[in-house]
Short mmCIF file of C-alpha atoms and ligand atoms in Angstrom, two decimals:
data_model
loop_
_atom_site.label_atom_id
_atom_site.label_comp_id
_atom_site.label_asym_id
_atom_site.label_seq_id
_atom_site.Cartn_x
_atom_site.Cartn_y
_atom_site.Cartn_z
CA UNK A 1 14.72 -13.70 -14.13
CA UNK A 2 11.68 -13.84 -16.36
CA UNK A 3 10.85 -10.74 -18.21
CA UNK A 4 7.14 -9.22 -18.03
CA UNK A 5 5.90 -9.99 -21.31
CA UNK A 6 3.45 -6.88 -21.67
CA UNK A 7 3.94 -3.16 -21.33
CA UNK A 8 4.45 -2.16 -17.69
CA UNK A 9 1.14 -0.85 -15.92
CA UNK A 10 1.23 2.75 -15.07
CA UNK A 11 0.75 2.71 -11.41
CA UNK A 12 0.44 5.34 -8.50
CA UNK A 13 1.65 4.82 -5.06
CA UNK A 14 -0.19 6.81 -2.35
CA UNK A 15 1.68 7.36 0.99
CA UNK A 16 1.19 9.24 4.20
CA UNK A 17 4.34 8.52 5.78
CA UNK A 18 7.94 6.47 6.28
CA UNK A 19 7.30 5.10 2.73
CA UNK A 20 9.31 1.90 2.98
CA UNK A 21 6.62 -0.02 1.27
CA UNK A 22 7.18 2.68 -1.55
CA UNK A 23 10.62 2.11 -1.32
CA UNK A 24 10.30 -1.86 -1.87
CA UNK A 25 7.79 -1.32 -4.74
CA UNK A 26 10.19 1.05 -6.28
CA UNK A 27 13.03 -1.58 -6.12
CA UNK A 28 10.63 -4.13 -7.52
CA UNK A 29 9.35 -1.86 -10.10
CA UNK A 30 12.90 -1.51 -11.63
CA UNK A 31 13.13 -5.54 -12.44
CA UNK A 32 12.33 -7.03 -15.85
CA UNK A 33 9.75 -9.29 -13.85
CA UNK A 34 7.63 -6.49 -12.50
CA UNK A 35 4.44 -5.79 -14.36
CA UNK A 36 4.30 -2.34 -12.98
CA UNK A 37 5.98 1.07 -13.53
CA UNK A 38 5.78 3.91 -11.00
CA UNK A 39 4.42 6.75 -12.74
CA UNK A 40 3.17 8.89 -9.73
CA UNK A 41 3.66 9.28 -5.71
CA UNK A 42 0.72 10.79 -4.22
CA UNK A 43 1.16 11.81 -0.34
CA UNK A 44 -1.56 13.88 1.52
CA UNK A 45 0.99 14.72 4.06
CA UNK A 46 4.04 17.11 2.99
CA UNK A 47 6.21 16.04 5.66
CA UNK A 48 6.12 12.40 4.44
CA UNK A 49 9.38 10.68 4.45
CA UNK A 50 8.50 8.81 1.43
CA UNK A 51 7.88 11.85 -0.54
CA UNK A 52 11.39 12.79 -0.02
CA UNK A 53 12.71 9.24 -0.91
CA UNK A 54 10.32 9.71 -4.01
CA UNK A 55 12.06 12.96 -5.12
CA UNK A 56 15.46 11.32 -4.60
CA UNK A 57 14.29 8.84 -7.18
CA UNK A 58 13.06 11.24 -9.73
CA UNK A 59 9.44 9.89 -9.25
CA UNK A 60 6.85 12.36 -10.05
CA UNK A 61 5.43 12.96 -6.81
CA UNK A 62 2.63 15.37 -5.46
CA UNK A 63 1.32 16.64 -2.32
CA UNK A 64 -2.05 17.48 -1.95
CA UNK A 65 -4.15 18.34 1.18
CA UNK A 66 -7.80 19.65 1.45
CA UNK A 67 -10.25 19.41 4.37
CA UNK A 68 -12.82 18.71 2.09
CA UNK A 69 -12.20 15.16 0.79
CA UNK A 70 -14.36 15.72 -2.20
CA UNK A 71 -12.15 18.56 -3.44
CA UNK A 72 -9.12 16.77 -2.88
CA UNK A 73 -9.85 13.74 -4.96
CA UNK A 74 -11.42 15.85 -7.91
CA UNK A 75 -7.83 17.12 -8.01
CA UNK A 76 -6.26 13.84 -7.54
CA UNK A 77 -8.61 12.32 -10.15
CA UNK A 78 -7.68 14.98 -12.76
CA UNK A 79 -3.89 13.99 -12.39
CA UNK A 80 -4.34 10.22 -12.13
CA UNK A 81 -6.50 10.36 -15.47
CA UNK A 82 -3.90 12.63 -17.15
CA UNK A 83 -1.11 9.92 -16.21
CA UNK A 84 -3.23 7.21 -17.32
CA UNK A 85 -2.80 5.35 -13.98
CA UNK A 86 -4.26 1.92 -14.15
CA UNK A 87 -3.19 0.78 -10.68
CA UNK A 88 -3.24 2.45 -7.17
CA UNK A 89 -1.09 0.65 -4.50
CA UNK A 90 -1.93 2.28 -1.07
CA UNK A 91 1.20 2.01 0.98
CA UNK A 92 0.61 3.30 4.34
CA UNK A 93 -1.93 6.03 2.98
CA UNK A 94 -3.75 7.13 6.18
CA UNK A 95 -6.93 8.64 4.54
CA UNK A 96 -10.01 7.19 3.72
CA UNK A 97 -10.91 6.99 -0.12
CA UNK A 98 -14.55 8.05 -1.10
CA UNK A 99 -17.06 5.52 -2.20
CA UNK A 100 -17.22 7.82 -5.51
CA UNK A 101 -13.06 7.76 -5.77
CA UNK A 102 -13.26 3.82 -5.32
CA UNK A 103 -15.85 3.26 -7.65
CA UNK A 104 -14.13 5.17 -10.28
CA UNK A 105 -10.90 2.75 -9.77
CA UNK A 106 -13.10 -0.35 -9.11
CA UNK A 107 -10.80 -3.37 -8.59
CA UNK A 108 -7.59 -1.24 -9.24
CA UNK A 109 -6.73 -0.14 -5.71
CA UNK A 110 -5.09 -2.50 -3.52
CA UNK A 111 -3.49 -1.81 -0.02
CA UNK A 112 -1.51 -3.47 2.51
CA UNK A 113 -2.35 -4.33 6.04
CA UNK A 114 -0.10 -5.34 8.96
CA UNK A 115 -2.45 -8.20 10.13
CA UNK A 116 -4.11 -11.54 8.98
CA UNK A 117 -7.09 -9.95 7.76
CA UNK A 118 -10.06 -10.12 8.51
CA UNK A 119 -8.48 -9.88 11.93
CA UNK A 120 -7.40 -6.83 13.27
CA UNK A 121 -8.86 -4.20 10.93
CA UNK A 122 -7.79 -0.56 11.46
CA UNK A 123 -4.80 0.86 13.86
CA UNK A 124 -2.51 -0.51 16.31
CA UNK A 125 -2.85 -3.85 14.86
CA UNK A 126 0.53 -5.12 16.65
CA UNK A 127 -0.54 -3.82 19.82
CA UNK A 128 -3.92 -5.71 20.00
CA UNK A 129 -2.23 -9.39 18.57
CA UNK A 130 0.02 -8.89 21.70
CA UNK A 131 -2.74 -8.08 24.00
CA UNK A 132 -4.92 -10.99 22.92
CA UNK A 133 -1.83 -13.40 23.21
CA UNK A 134 -2.23 -14.37 19.55
CA UNK A 135 -0.05 -17.48 18.33
CA UNK A 136 0.28 -15.92 14.85
CA UNK A 137 0.04 -12.56 12.96
CA UNK A 138 1.24 -11.31 9.64
CA UNK A 139 0.18 -9.01 6.63
CA UNK A 140 -2.09 -8.89 4.02
CA UNK A 141 -2.36 -7.37 0.48
CA UNK A 142 -6.08 -6.94 -0.40
CA UNK A 143 -8.39 -4.97 -2.87
CA UNK A 144 -10.00 -1.83 -1.51
CA UNK A 145 -13.53 -1.39 -1.29
CA UNK A 146 -15.60 1.01 0.55
CA UNK A 147 -15.41 -0.93 4.17
CA UNK A 148 -12.13 -0.34 5.95
CA UNK A 149 -9.82 -3.28 5.39
CA UNK A 150 -12.19 -5.40 3.77
CA UNK A 151 -11.50 -6.04 0.33
CA UNK A 152 -10.90 -9.48 -1.32
CA UNK A 153 -7.40 -10.88 -0.27
CA UNK A 154 -4.93 -11.08 -2.69
CA UNK A 155 -2.25 -12.65 -0.60
CA UNK A 156 -1.11 -13.31 2.87
CA UNK A 157 1.80 -14.10 4.73
CA UNK A 158 1.59 -15.64 8.49
CA UNK A 159 4.20 -15.34 10.93
CA UNK A 160 4.77 -16.48 14.55
CA UNK A 161 4.47 -14.05 17.51
CA UNK A 162 7.30 -14.78 19.77
CA UNK A 163 7.03 -15.06 23.54
CA UNK A 164 9.24 -12.08 23.90
CA UNK A 165 7.65 -9.89 21.32
CA UNK A 166 7.33 -6.18 21.95
CA UNK A 167 5.19 -3.81 19.41
CA UNK A 168 8.74 -2.69 17.68
CA UNK A 169 9.82 -6.13 17.46
CA UNK A 170 6.73 -7.56 16.23
CA UNK A 171 6.24 -4.52 13.70
CA UNK A 172 9.70 -4.77 12.31
CA UNK A 173 9.25 -8.43 11.67
CA UNK A 174 5.91 -8.04 9.84
CA UNK A 175 7.23 -5.19 7.90
CA UNK A 176 10.12 -7.59 6.38
CA UNK A 177 7.36 -9.61 5.13
CA UNK A 178 5.07 -6.76 3.92
CA UNK A 179 8.11 -5.65 1.78
CA UNK A 180 8.15 -9.18 0.25
CA UNK A 181 4.67 -9.84 0.07
CA UNK A 182 3.30 -6.68 -1.76
CA UNK A 183 5.53 -7.37 -5.02
CA UNK A 184 4.78 -10.86 -4.97
CA UNK A 185 0.64 -9.78 -4.78
CA UNK A 186 1.40 -7.63 -7.83
CA UNK A 187 2.95 -10.43 -9.93
CA UNK A 188 -0.11 -12.86 -8.78
CA UNK A 189 -2.74 -9.99 -9.91
CA UNK A 190 -1.14 -8.91 -13.09
CA UNK A 191 0.89 -11.65 -14.50
C1 GRF B 1 2.77 -0.45 7.19
O1 GRF B 1 2.88 -1.18 8.31
C2 GRF B 1 1.45 -0.93 6.11
O2 GRF B 1 1.12 -2.34 6.35
C3 GRF B 1 0.54 0.12 6.87
O3 GRF B 1 1.03 1.30 7.27
C4 GRF B 1 2.56 1.15 7.28
C5 GRF B 1 3.31 1.75 6.49
O4 GRF B 1 4.55 1.68 6.54
N1 GRF B 1 -0.93 0.11 6.25
P1 GRF B 1 5.60 2.42 5.48
O5 GRF B 1 5.09 3.72 5.27
O6 GRF B 1 5.55 1.83 4.29
O7 GRF B 1 6.93 2.38 5.71
#
């Protein structure tokens, strides 16, 4: 496997829950070919399973919460700047980032979403896909802008919806693809 030729990019991963995409990004970051180094894991939920995983892997992890988004983001920005973060990967991060925050990291925040954007922005994607008898669904890695799930698409993977699919079955199959395309999208973006 080819080695990434430059200095690895200081990356933060933002999570709110399970952290399976964090796990896939962490495993990827350890490969020679990876252009990223995970410097920080941030969670807005102190019970996020992903935080436990980050600790197990000795990743610097922080939990911050504040009802006032402005205050939370000021604290967060300080830490991101101190750690010289150049890329933010949202991985199941369930809070909306403010316009001001996004502006400060313009073009440097990416997200993974479990649908073929621009279709099915927002929550409960698999349920809506099944309700509408869609023949295909998938997942998308995209830039984050100030409109929900609407930034420029970096990479998508399309999969077939099967006749006997349930939300559980479908989300499981999409998640397998998510774990593959997030690293691929990062390579596409940074290499
Ligand atoms: C994933 O399906 C992701 O696409 C969506 O939230 C879920 C997070 O899962 N944004 P995990 O925490 O990475 O396991």
